[in-house]
């Protein structure tokens, strides 16, 4: 589904990603771990198409298409979803309106009819339960005045509604208490299907107690320095990152 | 700001066409003779001509104000034409007699004056250059005693009301442009709502400038008698021309005891091209006087004009009277706007609310200028002001000039202000959910303006939202 080959990317002229290669197949969950400043969030943003990063080398193939050639909205319409580390506030625009606009853009891209607000309400009802959110949240402005936990749950709600093929969760666990973490992880697990894939970017192992990965990759200094199964996460939890960094020359 | 925000393209001004009608246009220039000529063409009574001449003589002694935060080349008042009317406009028995070219013009603007396609619940007065070409729904309104007609008509049909109220809120000596308007005004709308009547229809005036190098100087007078209420909306467009055209209007509102007037404007005059060539100079004086328990509410969406100079105000004369000002002002390319309001608290327990949303894009300069004045007798006066600016790109400007004068220490005034920038982050967030950049911007801007849009009559709120989207296209830079 996703094939990243020797990806290099700069931010403000500084090279952050220094040759990343990663293959993700349908039905898989991959965890990207690593110390702060290793390039984890940059990788997530580059996949989603953030204009603040300049790709200087390598390729990303998604569903047989050249992902790097697509605008961010085209990627979203093709089923790529990024759950933001810092969800953005849009004052004055209700959550319901925003999410329906997004939902309809995706439908239009697939050649499907747009849904009206009443139909959308029905769709929402079920998804809200998944993340244990109250319907009144839909009438509040997008992320404005939301607590940290509400923002993250709102991201998962959007993911549930937009039903992506490839979801990238960027530090979705940061700033969450244990209950919120359980709800968020429960949402992610409930959305897992054989035909979609998830990349979980995280600093801590604890999220992986709830979302069990098929593969774990350690990103440091802009490169993947180690890959392994879910047991690698536990090893990292016990030993930290240092034992990996020095041999890798980071 | 980065290139993704920079890539949107300018959409053409959709209302920039010219209607080919034969016009009765007077020679350029302004003298006492010009004024006599306009007055004669309108077959006006002597007292009105005298009033115009007094205004003109006063105007000669005044100088154009240069305190607004706008710059433009000097205006040659002798190079303007002060009256132009389509030749076919004569006193009409019914709207069926309106020149089909004019009907077509309004149809193109989305305003139907013919029987079948009218907006339900809205009566329209259509002003083309210097004259009214027709007013719809007159009989429906007459049934409840509401007078809604062109100003010129009202001078003849309701001279006592015009005599009593003309200049009573904005005297001809008020300011340079008000004096000019008082001297040369050619038409406009007149509204009278009798005692206790709630006007059953939305009233609407549609202003269209067509002729070249012609100024439009309309005058609107709205009188809501005791306990009456009305909602009134005006819309404006003009052809695209390379020269600047002058629009100097005056609007006076009188809300007697317990009356309520809501006045909404969607201003979309031609704004000039992206290099600032052409466009309307919109120099407008709007003011209302609210008596005991009366309420006057201004809502404006200002997207057009090369230069806007406009401060819809309320004199809170009577005890417990209420004044409101809700404004969205958008500048793009080289547009300049200096707009805001004045709330003059005279009576006791008077309340005013000011919500101003300024959006600046391109190289546009947007200034909010507002005055809240509490006079010594205004016990318990309250004002709430919220003034938000949004910047799109790095070449535009937002400025705020609040003036507060309080002469009664029981008054409560609140002022909140914010400046924000449409961020790459907000746009990327929308894009990552499948919305393109244009859709993202219109969504973010609509959210920013929500508190103002909800004050507009339903049909127009939608129109305003779309208009904003069009005005900002190409802005994100």
PDB file of N, CA and C in Angstrom, chain A residues 82-162:
ATOM      1  N   UNK A  82      -4.032  12.077   8.320  1.00  0.00           N
ATOM      2  CA  UNK A  82      -3.068  12.376   9.376  1.00  0.00           C
ATOM      3  C   UNK A  82      -3.810  12.857  10.618  1.00  0.00           C
ATOM      4  N   UNK A  83      -3.645  12.125  11.725  1.00  0.00           N
ATOM      5  CA  UNK A  83      -4.154  12.628  13.002  1.00  0.00           C
ATOM      6  C   UNK A  83      -3.048  13.514  13.567  1.00  0.00           C
ATOM      7  N   UNK A  84      -3.377  14.809  13.735  1.00  0.00           N
ATOM      8  CA  UNK A  84      -2.345  15.793  14.067  1.00  0.00           C
ATOM      9  C   UNK A  84      -1.868  15.673  15.512  1.00  0.00           C
ATOM     10  N   UNK A  85      -0.587  15.951  15.686  1.00  0.00           N
ATOM     11  CA  UNK A  85      -0.065  16.047  17.049  1.00  0.00           C
ATOM     12  C   UNK A  85      -0.667  17.270  17.739  1.00  0.00           C
ATOM     13  N   UNK A  86      -0.763  18.354  16.992  1.00  0.00           N
ATOM     14  CA  UNK A  86      -1.375  19.579  17.517  1.00  0.00           C
ATOM     15  C   UNK A  86      -2.539  19.967  16.613  1.00  0.00           C
ATOM     16  N   UNK A  87      -3.739  19.435  16.867  1.00  0.00           N
ATOM     17  CA  UNK A  87      -4.883  19.755  16.004  1.00  0.00           C
ATOM     18  C   UNK A  87      -5.130  21.268  15.965  1.00  0.00           C
ATOM     19  N   UNK A  88      -5.481  21.759  14.804  1.00  0.00           N
ATOM     20  CA  UNK A  88      -5.562  23.199  14.575  1.00  0.00           C
ATOM     21  C   UNK A  88      -6.975  23.704  14.879  1.00  0.00           C
ATOM     22  N   UNK A  89      -7.063  24.893  15.470  1.00  0.00           N
ATOM     23  CA  UNK A  89      -8.376  25.479  15.792  1.00  0.00           C
ATOM     24  C   UNK A  89      -8.911  26.287  14.616  1.00  0.00           C
ATOM     25  N   UNK A  90     -10.196  26.151  14.345  1.00  0.00           N
ATOM     26  CA  UNK A  90     -10.844  26.990  13.325  1.00  0.00           C
ATOM     27  C   UNK A  90     -12.058  27.648  13.978  1.00  0.00           C
ATOM     28  N   UNK A  91     -11.879  28.821  14.557  1.00  0.00           N
ATOM     29  CA  UNK A  91     -12.969  29.478  15.286  1.00  0.00           C
ATOM     30  C   UNK A  91     -14.157  29.796  14.376  1.00  0.00           C
ATOM     31  N   UNK A  92     -15.339  29.609  14.901  1.00  0.00           N
ATOM     32  CA  UNK A  92     -16.544  29.990  14.160  1.00  0.00           C
ATOM     33  C   UNK A  92     -17.070  28.934  13.208  1.00  0.00           C
ATOM     34  N   UNK A  93     -16.289  27.890  12.962  1.00  0.00           N
ATOM     35  CA  UNK A  93     -16.742  26.817  12.068  1.00  0.00           C
ATOM     36  C   UNK A  93     -17.068  25.607  12.936  1.00  0.00           C
ATOM     37  N   UNK A  94     -18.316  25.161  12.896  1.00  0.00           N
ATOM     38  CA  UNK A  94     -18.661  24.057  13.787  1.00  0.00           C
ATOM     39  C   UNK A  94     -17.987  22.773  13.313  1.00  0.00           C
ATOM     40  N   UNK A  95     -17.743  21.939  14.296  1.00  0.00           N
ATOM     41  CA  UNK A  95     -17.187  20.617  14.048  1.00  0.00           C
ATOM     42  C   UNK A  95     -18.043  19.864  13.035  1.00  0.00           C
ATOM     43  N   UNK A  96     -19.360  19.968  13.192  1.00  0.00           N
ATOM     44  CA  UNK A  96     -20.275  19.254  12.311  1.00  0.00           C
ATOM     45  C   UNK A  96     -20.123  19.742  10.872  1.00  0.00           C
ATOM     46  N   UNK A  97     -20.061  21.056  10.712  1.00  0.00           N
ATOM     47  CA  UNK A  97     -19.966  21.637   9.372  1.00  0.00           C
ATOM     48  C   UNK A  97     -18.648  21.239   8.713  1.00  0.00           C
ATOM     49  N   UNK A  98     -17.594  21.359   9.481  1.00  0.00           N
ATOM     50  CA  UNK A  98     -16.251  21.058   8.970  1.00  0.00           C
ATOM     51  C   UNK A  98     -16.147  19.596   8.523  1.00  0.00           C
ATOM     52  N   UNK A  99     -16.621  18.729   9.399  1.00  0.00           N
ATOM     53  CA  UNK A  99     -16.474  17.304   9.119  1.00  0.00           C
ATOM     54  C   UNK A  99     -17.355  16.873   7.952  1.00  0.00           C
ATOM     55  N   UNK A 100     -18.521  17.489   7.839  1.00  0.00           N
ATOM     56  CA  UNK A 100     -19.385  17.159   6.701  1.00  0.00           C
ATOM     57  C   UNK A 100     -18.771  17.662   5.396  1.00  0.00           C
ATOM     58  N   UNK A 101     -18.162  18.858   5.469  1.00  0.00           N
ATOM     59  CA  UNK A 101     -17.495  19.391   4.267  1.00  0.00           C
ATOM     60  C   UNK A 101     -16.394  18.429   3.817  1.00  0.00           C
ATOM     61  N   UNK A 102     -15.619  17.934   4.785  1.00  0.00           N
ATOM     62  CA  UNK A 102     -14.535  17.000   4.460  1.00  0.00           C
ATOM     63  C   UNK A 102     -15.103  15.690   3.907  1.00  0.00           C
ATOM     64  N   UNK A 103     -16.118  15.189   4.597  1.00  0.00           N
ATOM     65  CA  UNK A 103     -16.765  13.930   4.197  1.00  0.00           C
ATOM     66  C   UNK A 103     -17.279  14.022   2.759  1.00  0.00           C
ATOM     67  N   UNK A 104     -17.906  15.163   2.448  1.00  0.00           N
ATOM     68  CA  UNK A 104     -18.456  15.338   1.103  1.00  0.00           C
ATOM     69  C   UNK A 104     -17.362  15.508   0.048  1.00  0.00           C
ATOM     70  N   UNK A 105     -16.263  16.157   0.407  1.00  0.00           N
ATOM     71  CA  UNK A 105     -15.159  16.273  -0.554  1.00  0.00           C
ATOM     72  C   UNK A 105     -14.632  14.894  -0.927  1.00  0.00           C
ATOM     73  N   UNK A 106     -14.527  14.036   0.070  1.00  0.00           N
ATOM     74  CA  UNK A 106     -14.033  12.692  -0.187  1.00  0.00           C
ATOM     75  C   UNK A 106     -15.027  11.903  -1.044  1.00  0.00           C
ATOM     76  N   UNK A 107     -16.319  12.093  -0.753  1.00  0.00           N
ATOM     77  CA  UNK A 107     -17.345  11.412  -1.556  1.00  0.00           C
ATOM     78  C   UNK A 107     -17.316  11.909  -2.996  1.00  0.00           C
ATOM     79  N   UNK A 108     -17.228  13.220  -3.143  1.00  0.00           N
ATOM     80  CA  UNK A 108     -17.177  13.799  -4.496  1.00  0.00           C
ATOM     81  C   UNK A 108     -16.007  13.208  -5.279  1.00  0.00           C
ATOM     82  N   UNK A 109     -14.854  13.096  -4.607  1.00  0.00           N
ATOM     83  CA  UNK A 109     -13.660  12.580  -5.278  1.00  0.00           C
ATOM     84  C   UNK A 109     -13.874  11.138  -5.751  1.00  0.00           C
ATOM     85  N   UNK A 110     -14.746  10.417  -5.039  1.00  0.00           N
ATOM     86  CA  UNK A 110     -15.047   9.035  -5.444  1.00  0.00           C
ATOM     87  C   UNK A 110     -16.237   8.969  -6.398  1.00  0.00           C
ATOM     88  N   UNK A 111     -16.752  10.126  -6.763  1.00  0.00           N
ATOM     89  CA  UNK A 111     -17.897  10.168  -7.670  1.00  0.00           C
ATOM     90  C   UNK A 111     -19.206   9.816  -6.995  1.00  0.00           C
ATOM     91  N   UNK A 112     -19.258  10.009  -5.665  1.00  0.00           N
ATOM     92  CA  UNK A 112     -20.499   9.709  -4.940  1.00  0.00           C
ATOM     93  C   UNK A 112     -21.259  10.997  -4.629  1.00  0.00           C
ATOM     94  N   UNK A 113     -22.540  10.831  -4.349  1.00  0.00           N
ATOM     95  CA  UNK A 113     -23.401  11.960  -3.994  1.00  0.00           C
ATOM     96  C   UNK A 113     -22.976  12.560  -2.648  1.00  0.00           C
ATOM     97  N   UNK A 114     -23.141  13.874  -2.532  1.00  0.00           N
ATOM     98  CA  UNK A 114     -22.893  14.489  -1.229  1.00  0.00           C
ATOM     99  C   UNK A 114     -24.055  14.163  -0.288  1.00  0.00           C
ATOM    100  N   UNK A 115     -23.772  14.162   1.003  1.00  0.00           N
ATOM    101  CA  UNK A 115     -24.875  13.915   1.945  1.00  0.00           C
ATOM    102  C   UNK A 115     -25.322  15.236   2.553  1.00  0.00           C
ATOM    103  N   UNK A 116     -26.607  15.307   2.875  1.00  0.00           N
ATOM    104  CA  UNK A 116     -27.126  16.539   3.468  1.00  0.00           C
ATOM    105  C   UNK A 116     -26.946  16.483   4.998  1.00  0.00           C
ATOM    106  N   UNK A 117     -27.162  17.613   5.664  1.00  0.00           N
ATOM    107  CA  UNK A 117     -26.888  17.651   7.105  1.00  0.00           C
ATOM    108  C   UNK A 117     -27.662  16.608   7.909  1.00  0.00           C
ATOM    109  N   UNK A 118     -28.884  16.298   7.462  1.00  0.00           N
ATOM    110  CA  UNK A 118     -29.681  15.323   8.220  1.00  0.00           C
ATOM    111  C   UNK A 118     -29.083  13.924   8.112  1.00  0.00           C
ATOM    112  N   UNK A 119     -28.749  13.540   6.887  1.00  0.00           N
ATOM    113  CA  UNK A 119     -28.127  12.222   6.694  1.00  0.00           C
ATOM    114  C   UNK A 119     -26.822  12.132   7.475  1.00  0.00           C
ATOM    115  N   UNK A 120     -26.106  13.249   7.460  1.00  0.00           N
ATOM    116  CA  UNK A 120     -24.802  13.236   8.110  1.00  0.00           C
ATOM    117  C   UNK A 120     -24.940  13.039   9.620  1.00  0.00           C
ATOM    118  N   UNK A 121     -26.005  13.616  10.149  1.00  0.00           N
ATOM    119  CA  UNK A 121     -26.278  13.475  11.581  1.00  0.00           C
ATOM    120  C   UNK A 121     -26.355  12.000  11.981  1.00  0.00           C
ATOM    121  N   UNK A 122     -27.008  11.209  11.141  1.00  0.00           N
ATOM    122  CA  UNK A 122     -27.142   9.776  11.419  1.00  0.00           C
ATOM    123  C   UNK A 122     -25.777   9.088  11.410  1.00  0.00           C
ATOM    124  N   UNK A 123     -24.957   9.472  10.418  1.00  0.00           N
ATOM    125  CA  UNK A 123     -23.627   8.874  10.313  1.00  0.00           C
ATOM    126  C   UNK A 123     -22.815   9.204  11.569  1.00  0.00           C
ATOM    127  N   UNK A 124     -22.953  10.447  12.008  1.00  0.00           N
ATOM    128  CA  UNK A 124     -22.181  10.923  13.151  1.00  0.00           C
ATOM    129  C   UNK A 124     -22.516  10.184  14.437  1.00  0.00           C
ATOM    130  N   UNK A 125     -23.801   9.928  14.587  1.00  0.00           N
ATOM    131  CA  UNK A 125     -24.287   9.396  15.853  1.00  0.00           C
ATOM    132  C   UNK A 125     -23.500   8.157  16.285  1.00  0.00           C
ATOM    133  N   UNK A 126     -23.332   7.264  15.319  1.00  0.00           N
ATOM    134  CA  UNK A 126     -22.639   6.005  15.594  1.00  0.00           C
ATOM    135  C   UNK A 126     -21.148   6.251  15.881  1.00  0.00           C
ATOM    136  N   UNK A 127     -20.556   7.175  15.098  1.00  0.00           N
ATOM    137  CA  UNK A 127     -19.114   7.416  15.248  1.00  0.00           C
ATOM    138  C   UNK A 127     -18.787   8.107  16.575  1.00  0.00           C
ATOM    139  N   UNK A 128     -19.716   8.948  17.018  1.00  0.00           N
ATOM    140  CA  UNK A 128     -19.490   9.649  18.277  1.00  0.00           C
ATOM    141  C   UNK A 128     -19.352   8.660  19.435  1.00  0.00           C
ATOM    142  N   UNK A 129     -20.162   7.597  19.370  1.00  0.00           N
ATOM    143  CA  UNK A 129     -20.123   6.586  20.429  1.00  0.00           C
ATOM    144  C   UNK A 129     -18.759   5.939  20.521  1.00  0.00           C
ATOM    145  N   UNK A 130     -18.165   5.743  19.354  1.00  0.00           N
ATOM    146  CA  UNK A 130     -16.870   5.084  19.268  1.00  0.00           C
ATOM    147  C   UNK A 130     -15.801   5.808  20.095  1.00  0.00           C
ATOM    148  N   UNK A 131     -15.847   7.126  20.083  1.00  0.00           N
ATOM    149  CA  UNK A 131     -14.846   7.883  20.837  1.00  0.00           C
ATOM    150  C   UNK A 131     -15.448   8.498  22.103  1.00  0.00           C
ATOM    151  N   UNK A 132     -16.643   8.007  22.464  1.00  0.00           N
ATOM    152  CA  UNK A 132     -17.330   8.463  23.677  1.00  0.00           C
ATOM    153  C   UNK A 132     -17.412   9.985  23.741  1.00  0.00           C
ATOM    154  N   UNK A 133     -17.840  10.570  22.628  1.00  0.00           N
ATOM    155  CA  UNK A 133     -18.008  12.011  22.585  1.00  0.00           C
ATOM    156  C   UNK A 133     -19.484  12.351  22.569  1.00  0.00           C
ATOM    157  N   UNK A 134     -19.810  13.462  23.234  1.00  0.00           N
ATOM    158  CA  UNK A 134     -21.181  13.922  23.288  1.00  0.00           C
ATOM    159  C   UNK A 134     -21.535  14.660  21.991  1.00  0.00           C
ATOM    160  N   UNK A 135     -22.789  14.534  21.569  1.00  0.00           N
ATOM    161  CA  UNK A 135     -23.219  15.172  20.316  1.00  0.00           C
ATOM    162  C   UNK A 135     -23.057  16.692  20.352  1.00  0.00           C
ATOM    163  N   UNK A 136     -23.064  17.275  21.546  1.00  0.00           N
ATOM    164  CA  UNK A 136     -22.921  18.732  21.634  1.00  0.00           C
ATOM    165  C   UNK A 136     -21.545  19.194  21.126  1.00  0.00           C
ATOM    166  N   UNK A 137     -20.583  18.266  21.164  1.00  0.00           N
ATOM    167  CA  UNK A 137     -19.246  18.591  20.647  1.00  0.00           C
ATOM    168  C   UNK A 137     -19.306  18.987  19.180  1.00  0.00           C
ATOM    169  N   UNK A 138     -20.279  18.466  18.482  1.00  0.00           N
ATOM    170  CA  UNK A 138     -20.375  18.726  17.052  1.00  0.00           C
ATOM    171  C   UNK A 138     -20.772  20.172  16.772  1.00  0.00           C
ATOM    172  N   UNK A 139     -21.388  20.808  17.764  1.00  0.00           N
ATOM    173  CA  UNK A 139     -21.830  22.191  17.553  1.00  0.00           C
ATOM    174  C   UNK A 139     -20.793  23.204  18.013  1.00  0.00           C
ATOM    175  N   UNK A 140     -19.696  22.712  18.575  1.00  0.00           N
ATOM    176  CA  UNK A 140     -18.624  23.632  18.982  1.00  0.00           C
ATOM    177  C   UNK A 140     -17.681  23.874  17.802  1.00  0.00           C
ATOM    178  N   UNK A 141     -16.987  25.016  17.857  1.00  0.00           N
ATOM    179  CA  UNK A 141     -16.044  25.331  16.780  1.00  0.00           C
ATOM    180  C   UNK A 141     -14.911  24.308  16.772  1.00  0.00           C
ATOM    181  N   UNK A 142     -14.406  24.017  15.580  1.00  0.00           N
ATOM    182  CA  UNK A 142     -13.389  22.991  15.406  1.00  0.00           C
ATOM    183  C   UNK A 142     -12.191  23.232  16.344  1.00  0.00           C
ATOM    184  N   UNK A 143     -12.041  22.352  17.304  1.00  0.00           N
ATOM    185  CA  UNK A 143     -10.912  22.344  18.244  1.00  0.00           C
ATOM    186  C   UNK A 143     -10.778  23.589  19.122  1.00  0.00           C
ATOM    187  N   UNK A 144     -11.614  24.603  18.897  1.00  0.00           N
ATOM    188  CA  UNK A 144     -11.457  25.853  19.649  1.00  0.00           C
ATOM    189  C   UNK A 144     -11.928  25.643  21.085  1.00  0.00           C
ATOM    190  N   UNK A 145     -11.039  25.880  22.014  1.00  0.00           N
ATOM    191  CA  UNK A 145     -11.374  25.720  23.427  1.00  0.00           C
ATOM    192  C   UNK A 145     -11.475  24.263  23.860  1.00  0.00           C
ATOM    193  N   UNK A 146     -11.073  23.338  23.002  1.00  0.00           N
ATOM    194  CA  UNK A 146     -11.091  21.925  23.379  1.00  0.00           C
ATOM    195  C   UNK A 146      -9.921  21.651  24.322  1.00  0.00           C
ATOM    196  N   UNK A 147     -10.122  20.727  25.256  1.00  0.00           N
ATOM    197  CA  UNK A 147      -8.998  20.277  26.074  1.00  0.00           C
ATOM    198  C   UNK A 147      -8.096  19.413  25.192  1.00  0.00           C
ATOM    199  N   UNK A 148      -6.898  19.136  25.682  1.00  0.00           N
ATOM    200  CA  UNK A 148      -5.957  18.310  24.920  1.00  0.00           C
ATOM    201  C   UNK A 148      -6.571  16.968  24.547  1.00  0.00           C
ATOM    202  N   UNK A 149      -7.251  16.355  25.523  1.00  0.00           N
ATOM    203  CA  UNK A 149      -7.859  15.045  25.282  1.00  0.00           C
ATOM    204  C   UNK A 149      -8.990  15.130  24.269  1.00  0.00           C
ATOM    205  N   UNK A 150      -9.782  16.225  24.359  1.00  0.00           N
ATOM    206  CA  UNK A 150     -10.900  16.391  23.410  1.00  0.00           C
ATOM    207  C   UNK A 150     -10.373  16.556  21.982  1.00  0.00           C
ATOM    208  N   UNK A 151      -9.277  17.290  21.859  1.00  0.00           N
ATOM    209  CA  UNK A 151      -8.706  17.492  20.519  1.00  0.00           C
ATOM    210  C   UNK A 151      -8.280  16.164  19.906  1.00  0.00           C
ATOM    211  N   UNK A 152      -7.641  15.341  20.715  1.00  0.00           N
ATOM    212  CA  UNK A 152      -7.154  14.062  20.193  1.00  0.00           C
ATOM    213  C   UNK A 152      -8.321  13.133  19.855  1.00  0.00           C
ATOM    214  N   UNK A 153      -9.326  13.146  20.707  1.00  0.00           N
ATOM    215  CA  UNK A 153     -10.506  12.324  20.427  1.00  0.00           C
ATOM    216  C   UNK A 153     -11.198  12.814  19.155  1.00  0.00           C
ATOM    217  N   UNK A 154     -11.168  14.135  18.984  1.00  0.00           N
ATOM    218  CA  UNK A 154     -11.780  14.716  17.788  1.00  0.00           C
ATOM    219  C   UNK A 154     -11.042  14.252  16.524  1.00  0.00           C
ATOM    220  N   UNK A 155      -9.737  14.115  16.623  1.00  0.00           N
ATOM    221  CA  UNK A 155      -8.971  13.605  15.488  1.00  0.00           C
ATOM    222  C   UNK A 155      -9.412  12.184  15.143  1.00  0.00           C
ATOM    223  N   UNK A 156      -9.590  11.377  16.181  1.00  0.00           N
ATOM    224  CA  UNK A 156      -9.996   9.975  15.940  1.00  0.00           C
ATOM    225  C   UNK A 156     -11.423   9.923  15.397  1.00  0.00           C
ATOM    226  N   UNK A 157     -12.257  10.850  15.880  1.00  0.00           N
ATOM    227  CA  UNK A 157     -13.619  10.939  15.343  1.00  0.00           C
ATOM    228  C   UNK A 157     -13.572  11.236  13.842  1.00  0.00           C
ATOM    229  N   UNK A 158     -12.735  12.183  13.473  1.00  0.00           N
ATOM    230  CA  UNK A 158     -12.599  12.522  12.050  1.00  0.00           C
ATOM    231  C   UNK A 158     -12.119  11.305  11.268  1.00  0.00           C
ATOM    232  N   UNK A 159     -11.179  10.595  11.855  1.00  0.00           N
ATOM    233  CA  UNK A 159     -10.657   9.393  11.209  1.00  0.00           C
ATOM    234  C   UNK A 159     -11.775   8.368  11.026  1.00  0.00           C
ATOM    235  N   UNK A 160     -12.605   8.236  12.059  1.00  0.00           N
ATOM    236  CA  UNK A 160     -13.704   7.261  11.989  1.00  0.00           C
ATOM    237  C   UNK A 160     -14.669   7.636  10.874  1.00  0.00           C
ATOM    238  N   UNK A 161     -14.950   8.918  10.745  1.00  0.00           N
ATOM    239  CA  UNK A 161     -15.923   9.361   9.743  1.00  0.00           C
ATOM    240  C   UNK A 161     -15.327   9.276   8.335  1.00  0.00           C
ATOM    241  N   UNK A 162     -14.068   9.654   8.205  1.00  0.00           N
ATOM    242  CA  UNK A 162     -13.472   9.721   6.869  1.00  0.00           C
ATOM    243  C   UNK A 162     -12.956   8.357   6.394  1.00  0.00           C
TER     244      UNK A 162
END
